[in-house]
mmCIF file of C-alpha atoms in Angstrom:
data_model
loop_
_atom_site.group_PDB
_atom_site.id
_atom_site.type_symbol
_atom_site.label_atom_id
_atom_site.label_comp_id
_atom_site.label_asym_id
_atom_site.label_seq_id
_atom_site.Cartn_x
_atom_site.Cartn_y
_atom_site.Cartn_z
ATOM 1 C CA UNK A 99 100.343 -8.545 44.575
ATOM 2 C CA UNK A 100 103.814 -9.674 45.495
ATOM 3 C CA UNK A 101 104.954 -10.343 49.027
ATOM 4 C CA UNK A 102 108.302 -8.735 49.786
ATOM 5 C CA UNK A 103 110.977 -11.159 50.858
ATOM 6 C CA UNK A 104 112.060 -10.545 54.426
ATOM 7 C CA UNK A 105 114.954 -12.353 56.036
ATOM 8 C CA UNK A 106 114.461 -13.280 59.655
ATOM 9 C CA UNK A 107 117.149 -14.448 62.008
ATOM 10 C CA UNK A 108 117.223 -15.465 65.607
ATOM 11 C CA UNK A 109 119.111 -13.407 68.172
ATOM 12 C CA UNK A 110 121.473 -15.806 69.898
ATOM 13 C CA UNK A 111 123.899 -13.524 71.721
ATOM 14 C CA UNK A 112 123.449 -13.472 75.485
ATOM 15 C CA UNK A 113 124.536 -10.376 77.363
ATOM 16 C CA UNK A 114 126.381 -11.013 80.591
ATOM 17 C CA UNK A 115 125.076 -14.526 81.130
ATOM 18 C CA UNK A 116 128.017 -16.312 79.542
ATOM 19 C CA UNK A 117 125.739 -18.826 77.853
ATOM 20 C CA UNK A 118 124.312 -18.950 74.376
ATOM 21 C CA UNK A 119 120.572 -18.415 74.424
ATOM 22 C CA UNK A 120 117.736 -16.321 73.132
ATOM 23 C CA UNK A 121 118.004 -12.634 73.944
ATOM 24 C CA UNK A 122 115.450 -9.953 73.382
ATOM 25 C CA UNK A 123 116.515 -6.421 72.565
ATOM 26 C CA UNK A 124 114.542 -3.211 72.713
ATOM 27 C CA UNK A 125 114.867 -2.808 68.944
ATOM 28 C CA UNK A 126 112.705 -5.882 68.390
ATOM 29 C CA UNK A 127 109.710 -4.256 70.032
ATOM 30 C CA UNK A 128 110.109 -0.708 68.732
ATOM 31 C CA UNK A 129 107.165 0.271 66.541
ATOM 32 C CA UNK A 130 107.916 2.375 63.524
ATOM 33 C CA UNK A 131 105.992 5.572 62.921
ATOM 34 C CA UNK A 132 102.840 4.714 60.921
ATOM 35 C CA UNK A 133 102.714 5.911 57.350
ATOM 36 C CA UNK A 134 99.940 8.394 56.569
ATOM 37 C CA UNK A 135 97.562 6.833 53.995
ATOM 38 C CA UNK A 136 97.013 9.915 51.832
ATOM 39 C CA UNK A 137 95.067 8.106 49.108
ATOM 40 C CA UNK A 138 92.631 6.604 51.621
ATOM 41 C CA UNK A 139 92.135 10.007 53.251
ATOM 42 C CA UNK A 140 91.465 11.486 49.798
ATOM 43 C CA UNK A 141 88.890 8.786 49.029
ATOM 44 C CA UNK A 142 87.264 9.373 52.428
ATOM 45 C CA UNK A 143 87.112 13.117 51.730
ATOM 46 C CA UNK A 144 85.415 12.514 48.370
ATOM 47 C CA UNK A 145 82.923 10.082 49.949
ATOM 48 C CA UNK A 146 82.180 12.585 52.699
ATOM 49 C CA UNK A 147 81.653 15.461 50.240
ATOM 50 C CA UNK A 148 79.483 13.457 47.826
ATOM 51 C CA UNK A 149 77.445 11.990 50.683
ATOM 52 C CA UNK A 150 76.899 15.408 52.257
ATOM 53 C CA UNK A 151 75.789 16.847 48.927
ATOM 54 C CA UNK A 152 73.370 13.984 48.263
ATOM 55 C CA UNK A 153 71.903 14.231 51.778
ATOM 56 C CA UNK A 154 71.348 17.974 51.341
ATOM 57 C CA UNK A 155 69.720 17.484 47.934
ATOM 58 C CA UNK A 156 67.580 14.642 49.285
ATOM 59 C CA UNK A 157 66.503 16.759 52.232
ATOM 60 C CA UNK A 158 65.552 19.618 49.921
ATOM 61 C CA UNK A 159 63.552 17.193 47.775
ATOM 62 C CA UNK A 160 61.856 15.767 50.864
ATOM 63 C CA UNK A 161 60.824 19.180 52.194
ATOM 64 C CA UNK A 162 59.545 20.288 48.788
ATOM 65 C CA UNK A 163 62.021 23.136 48.404
ATOM 66 C CA UNK A 164 63.092 21.604 45.085
ATOM 67 C CA UNK A 165 60.267 21.221 42.560
ATOM 68 C CA UNK A 166 57.836 18.322 43.124
ATOM 69 C CA UNK A 167 58.595 17.114 39.587
ATOM 70 C CA UNK A 168 61.571 15.220 41.043
ATOM 71 C CA UNK A 169 59.843 13.822 44.141
ATOM 72 C CA UNK A 170 60.250 10.217 42.937
ATOM 73 C CA UNK A 171 64.028 10.569 43.417
ATOM 74 C CA UNK A 172 63.879 11.663 47.042
ATOM 75 C CA UNK A 173 64.466 8.372 48.858
ATOM 76 C CA UNK A 174 67.112 6.950 46.502
ATOM 77 C CA UNK A 175 69.103 10.188 46.773
ATOM 78 C CA UNK A 176 68.851 10.176 50.579
ATOM 79 C CA UNK A 177 69.836 6.498 50.838
ATOM 80 C CA UNK A 178 72.808 6.908 48.485
ATOM 81 C CA UNK A 179 73.835 9.998 50.435
ATOM 82 C CA UNK A 180 73.808 8.103 53.717
ATOM 83 C CA UNK A 181 75.659 5.130 52.192
ATOM 84 C CA UNK A 182 78.461 7.368 50.908
ATOM 85 C CA UNK A 183 78.532 9.758 53.880
ATOM 86 C CA UNK A 184 79.001 7.218 56.681
ATOM 87 C CA UNK A 185 82.266 5.522 55.584
ATOM 88 C CA UNK A 186 83.769 8.870 54.575
ATOM 89 C CA UNK A 187 82.901 10.439 57.920
ATOM 90 C CA UNK A 188 84.182 7.413 59.837
ATOM 91 C CA UNK A 189 87.585 7.347 58.142
ATOM 92 C CA UNK A 190 88.011 11.126 58.276
ATOM 93 C CA UNK A 191 87.238 11.022 62.000
ATOM 94 C CA UNK A 192 89.883 8.358 62.586
ATOM 95 C CA UNK A 193 92.406 10.313 60.476
ATOM 96 C CA UNK A 194 91.708 13.533 62.374
ATOM 97 C CA UNK A 195 91.967 11.918 65.807
ATOM 98 C CA UNK A 196 95.176 10.099 64.810
ATOM 99 C CA UNK A 197 96.644 13.353 63.482
ATOM 100 C CA UNK A 198 95.752 15.136 66.736
ATOM 101 C CA UNK A 199 97.491 12.347 68.687
ATOM 102 C CA UNK A 200 94.586 10.955 70.713
ATOM 103 C CA UNK A 201 95.430 7.639 72.361
ATOM 104 C CA UNK A 202 93.805 4.625 70.765
ATOM 105 C CA UNK A 203 93.751 6.168 67.283
ATOM 106 C CA UNK A 204 96.367 5.497 64.645
ATOM 107 C CA UNK A 205 96.768 5.827 60.914
ATOM 108 C CA UNK A 206 97.148 2.039 60.929
ATOM 109 C CA UNK A 207 93.368 1.838 61.495
ATOM 110 C CA UNK A 208 92.715 3.256 58.012
ATOM 111 C CA UNK A 209 93.146 0.951 54.992
ATOM 112 C CA UNK A 210 96.023 2.252 52.879
ATOM 113 C CA UNK A 211 95.086 0.832 49.434
ATOM 114 C CA UNK A 212 98.771 -0.128 49.006
ATOM 115 C CA UNK A 213 100.008 3.428 48.473
#
């Protein structure tokens, strides 16, 4: 992973004061619009879908709706379903709330996997 080279320079022009000194401009503090992490949202969608499917299958195994021949796989399927469902749901929730514009939620809160 390479770090992009960024040139920094100090603002030294004073407006109206007649002296040379540090000056802050509004452009320094302007935040750019966050980039939408499409790959991370895609991974979260896949995790959510796989987790939901495994939880449903595990629940059907637990209730006996699916043949008892596979009852030894009930708890591993449920645990894997929960492990994959939770991060997918969490990131999709953040993405949805950021897309809807709720305060406190931003696409910056989702890892972008260096898109």
